[in-house]
CSV table of C-alpha atoms in Angstrom, one decimal:
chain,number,residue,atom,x,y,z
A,1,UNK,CA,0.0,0.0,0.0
A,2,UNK,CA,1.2,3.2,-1.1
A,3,UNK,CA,1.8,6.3,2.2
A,4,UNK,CA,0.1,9.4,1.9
A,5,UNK,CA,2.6,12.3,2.9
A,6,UNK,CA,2.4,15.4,4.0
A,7,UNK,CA,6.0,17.0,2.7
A,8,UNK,CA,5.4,20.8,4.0
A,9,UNK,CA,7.5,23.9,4.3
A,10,UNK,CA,6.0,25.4,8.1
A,11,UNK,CA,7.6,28.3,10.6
A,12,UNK,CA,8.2,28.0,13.7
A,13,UNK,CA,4.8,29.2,14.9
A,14,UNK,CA,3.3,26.0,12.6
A,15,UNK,CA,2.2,28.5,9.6
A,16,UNK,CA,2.7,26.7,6.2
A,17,UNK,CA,2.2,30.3,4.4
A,18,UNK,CA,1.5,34.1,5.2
A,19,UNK,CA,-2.3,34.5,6.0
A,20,UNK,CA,-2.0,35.9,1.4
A,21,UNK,CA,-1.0,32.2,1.0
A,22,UNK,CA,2.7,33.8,0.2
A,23,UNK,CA,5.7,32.1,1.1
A,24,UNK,CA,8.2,35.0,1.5
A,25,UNK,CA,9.4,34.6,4.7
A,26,UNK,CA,10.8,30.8,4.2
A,27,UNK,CA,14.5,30.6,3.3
A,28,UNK,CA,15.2,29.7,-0.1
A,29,UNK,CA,19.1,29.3,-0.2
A,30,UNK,CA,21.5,27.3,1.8
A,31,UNK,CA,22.6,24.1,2.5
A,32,UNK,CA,19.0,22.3,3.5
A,33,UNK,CA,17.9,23.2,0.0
A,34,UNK,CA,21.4,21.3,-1.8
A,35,UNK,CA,20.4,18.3,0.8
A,36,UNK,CA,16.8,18.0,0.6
A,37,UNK,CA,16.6,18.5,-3.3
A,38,UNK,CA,19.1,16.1,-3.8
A,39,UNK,CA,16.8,13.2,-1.4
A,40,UNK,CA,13.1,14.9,-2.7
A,41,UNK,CA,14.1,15.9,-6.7
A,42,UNK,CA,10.1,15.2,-7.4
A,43,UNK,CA,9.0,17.6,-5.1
A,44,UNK,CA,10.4,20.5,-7.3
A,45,UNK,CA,8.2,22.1,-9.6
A,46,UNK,CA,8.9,21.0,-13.4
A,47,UNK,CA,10.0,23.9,-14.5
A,48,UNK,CA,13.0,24.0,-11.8
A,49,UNK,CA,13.7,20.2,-12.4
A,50,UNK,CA,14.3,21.5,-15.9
A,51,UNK,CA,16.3,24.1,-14.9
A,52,UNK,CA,18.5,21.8,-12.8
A,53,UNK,CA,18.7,19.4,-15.5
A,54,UNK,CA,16.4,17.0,-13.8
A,55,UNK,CA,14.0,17.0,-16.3
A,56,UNK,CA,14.6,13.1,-17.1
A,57,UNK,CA,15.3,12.0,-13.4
A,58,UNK,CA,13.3,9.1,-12.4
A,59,UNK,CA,10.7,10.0,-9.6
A,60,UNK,CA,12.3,8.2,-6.3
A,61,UNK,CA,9.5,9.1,-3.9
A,62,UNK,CA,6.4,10.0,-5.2
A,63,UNK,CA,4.5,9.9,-8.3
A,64,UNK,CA,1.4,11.6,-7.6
A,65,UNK,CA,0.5,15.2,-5.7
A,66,UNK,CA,-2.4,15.8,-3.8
A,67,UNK,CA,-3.2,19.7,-4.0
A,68,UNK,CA,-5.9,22.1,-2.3
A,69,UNK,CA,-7.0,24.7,-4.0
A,70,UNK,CA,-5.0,27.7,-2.9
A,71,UNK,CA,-1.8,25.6,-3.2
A,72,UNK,CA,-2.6,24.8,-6.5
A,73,UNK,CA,-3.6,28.8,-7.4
A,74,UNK,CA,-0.8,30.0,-5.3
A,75,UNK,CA,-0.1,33.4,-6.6
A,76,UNK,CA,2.2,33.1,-9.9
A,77,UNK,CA,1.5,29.6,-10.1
A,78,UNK,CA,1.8,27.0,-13.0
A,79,UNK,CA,-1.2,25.8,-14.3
A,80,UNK,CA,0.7,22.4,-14.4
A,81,UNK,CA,3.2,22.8,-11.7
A,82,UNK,CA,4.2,19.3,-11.1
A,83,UNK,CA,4.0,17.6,-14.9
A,84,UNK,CA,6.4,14.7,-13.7
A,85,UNK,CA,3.8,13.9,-11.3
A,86,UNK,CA,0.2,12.4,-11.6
A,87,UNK,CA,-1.6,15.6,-10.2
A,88,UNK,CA,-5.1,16.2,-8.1
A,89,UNK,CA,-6.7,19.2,-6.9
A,90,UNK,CA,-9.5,18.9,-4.5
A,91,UNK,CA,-11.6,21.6,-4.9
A,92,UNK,CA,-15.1,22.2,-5.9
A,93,UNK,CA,-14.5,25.6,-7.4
A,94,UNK,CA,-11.9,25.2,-9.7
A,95,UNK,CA,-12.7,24.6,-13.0
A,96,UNK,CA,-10.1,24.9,-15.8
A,97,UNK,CA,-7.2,22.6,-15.3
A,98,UNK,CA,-4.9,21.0,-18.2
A,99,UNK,CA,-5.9,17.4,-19.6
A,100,UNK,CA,-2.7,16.6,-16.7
A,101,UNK,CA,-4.4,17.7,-13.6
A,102,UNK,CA,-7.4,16.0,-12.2
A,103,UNK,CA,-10.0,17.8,-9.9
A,104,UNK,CA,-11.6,16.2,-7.0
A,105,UNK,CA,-14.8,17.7,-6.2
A,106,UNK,CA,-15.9,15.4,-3.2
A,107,UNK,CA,-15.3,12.1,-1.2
A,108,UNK,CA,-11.7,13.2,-0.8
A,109,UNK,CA,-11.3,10.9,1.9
A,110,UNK,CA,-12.7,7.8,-0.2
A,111,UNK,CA,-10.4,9.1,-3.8
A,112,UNK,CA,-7.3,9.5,-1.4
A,113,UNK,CA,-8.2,5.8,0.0
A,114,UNK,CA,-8.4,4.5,-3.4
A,115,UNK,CA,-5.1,6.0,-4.5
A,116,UNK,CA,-3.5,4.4,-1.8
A,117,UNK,CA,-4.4,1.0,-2.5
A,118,UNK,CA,-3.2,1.9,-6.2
A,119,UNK,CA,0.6,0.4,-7.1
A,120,UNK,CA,3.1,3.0,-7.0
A,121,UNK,CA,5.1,5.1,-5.1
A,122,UNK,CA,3.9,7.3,-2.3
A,123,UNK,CA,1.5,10.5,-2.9
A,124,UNK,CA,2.6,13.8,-1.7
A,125,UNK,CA,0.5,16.0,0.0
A,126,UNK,CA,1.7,19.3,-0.4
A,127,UNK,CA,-0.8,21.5,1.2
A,128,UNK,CA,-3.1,22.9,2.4
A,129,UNK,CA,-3.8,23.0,5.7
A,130,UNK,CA,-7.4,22.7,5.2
A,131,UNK,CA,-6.9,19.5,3.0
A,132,UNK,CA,-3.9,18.1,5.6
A,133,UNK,CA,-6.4,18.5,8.9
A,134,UNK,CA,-9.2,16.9,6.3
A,135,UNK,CA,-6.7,14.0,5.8
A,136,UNK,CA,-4.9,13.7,8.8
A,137,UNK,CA,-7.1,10.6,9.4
A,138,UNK,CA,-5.3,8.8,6.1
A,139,UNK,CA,-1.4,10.9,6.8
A,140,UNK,CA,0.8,8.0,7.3
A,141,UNK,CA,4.2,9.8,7.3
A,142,UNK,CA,5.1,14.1,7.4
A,143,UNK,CA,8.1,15.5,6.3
A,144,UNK,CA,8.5,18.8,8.2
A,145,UNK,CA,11.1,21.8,7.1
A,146,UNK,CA,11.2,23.6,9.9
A,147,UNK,CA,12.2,27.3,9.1
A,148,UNK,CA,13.7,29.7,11.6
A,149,UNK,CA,10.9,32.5,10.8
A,150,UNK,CA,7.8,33.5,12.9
A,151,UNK,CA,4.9,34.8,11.0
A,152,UNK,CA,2.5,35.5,13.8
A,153,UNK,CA,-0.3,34.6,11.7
A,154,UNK,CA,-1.0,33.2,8.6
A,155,UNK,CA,-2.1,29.6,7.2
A,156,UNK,CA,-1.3,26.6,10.2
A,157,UNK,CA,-0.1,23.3,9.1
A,158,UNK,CA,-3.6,21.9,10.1
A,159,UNK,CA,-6.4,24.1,9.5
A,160,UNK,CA,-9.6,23.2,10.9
A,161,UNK,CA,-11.0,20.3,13.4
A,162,UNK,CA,-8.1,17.3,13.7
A,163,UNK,CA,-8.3,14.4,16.7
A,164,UNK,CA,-5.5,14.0,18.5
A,165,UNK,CA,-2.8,11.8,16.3
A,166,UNK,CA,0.5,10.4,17.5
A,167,UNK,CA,3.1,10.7,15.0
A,168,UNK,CA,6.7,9.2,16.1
A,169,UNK,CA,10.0,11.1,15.1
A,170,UNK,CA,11.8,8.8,12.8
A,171,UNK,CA,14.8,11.0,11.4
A,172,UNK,CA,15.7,14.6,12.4
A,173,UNK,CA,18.6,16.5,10.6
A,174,UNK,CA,20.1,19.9,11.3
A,175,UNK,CA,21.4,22.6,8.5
A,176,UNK,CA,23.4,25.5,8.7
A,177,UNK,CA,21.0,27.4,7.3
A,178,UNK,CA,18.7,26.9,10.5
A,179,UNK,CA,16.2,24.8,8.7
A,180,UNK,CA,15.5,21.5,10.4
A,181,UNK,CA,14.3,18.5,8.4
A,182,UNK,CA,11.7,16.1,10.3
A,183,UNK,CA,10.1,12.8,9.7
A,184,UNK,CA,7.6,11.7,11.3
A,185,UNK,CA,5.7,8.3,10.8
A,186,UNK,CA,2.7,6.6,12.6
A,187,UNK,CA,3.7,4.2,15.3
């Protein structure tokens, strides 16, 4: 059975974006980017794989993204951002997508169930928190970057009702930059 996994950027106050759904504040150069691109490569946007010259590397973690919809309309965003991947958007007001991105309009629980019994690799969840606290239910593994920024408010890494759900620390590495890398599985 394939993991759902939510892979998610969040500041130290647990916002995964600025309450504009912008990402300024999150550190975009140093060594946690060399090292985590290098283990993640599908979690870059196509373009920037293209730009690296990773256009042809084989996926080695995921092959399919799970989006909400303001992740997916982030501001300047692609209209296929991540055309290595199989992509979803679960939404029920977006309605014009490319042929390469699939919207799902309701039973996200029951579509993200199915997926997971699909063969494959694992699906990312890359945001939002709406859609993580909707999920949090299926989330068998999160990858936290943990930057060294304080928003004070914005968008938290769960958004809305979520039971209490023990997660165990699995891996934990440190970068210069200040980020902190995190895995954390179900027991």
């Amino acid at each position: 059975m394939r993991k759902l996994v939510y892979y998610v950027a969040v500041t130290l106050d647990g916002f995964i974006a600025a309450e504009d759904g912008s990402f300024d504040g999150f550190i975009f150069e140093g060594d946690h980017m060399t090292g985590i691109n290098a283990e993640y490569p599908d979690t870059l946007p196509t373009q920037f794989r293209e730009a690296l010259g990773l256009q042809d590397a084989p996926n080695r973690n995921f092959d399919t993204v799970l989006m909400g919809r303001h992740t997916y309309q982030v501001p300047g965003g692609l209209p296929s951002p991540y055309a290595h991947l199989r992509q979803f958007v679960v939404s029920t007001k977006v309605t014009d997508t490319p042929d390469d991105v699939e919207v799902i309009r309701s039973d996200v629980a029951g579509r993200v169930a199915a997926l997971k019994e699909e063969d494959g690799l694992d699906i990312w969840l890359c945001g939002g928190g709406k859609l993580a606290a909707e999920l949090l239910p299926l989330i068998d593994k999160m990858l936290i970057k943990i930057h060294p920024v304080v928003f004070g408010r914005g968008i938290p890494l769960f958004d809305g009702k979520a039971d209490i759900t023990k997660f165990q620390r699995t891996n934990a590495q440190l970068f210069e930059s200040g980020v902190s890398f995190m895995t954390y599985e179900r027991p």
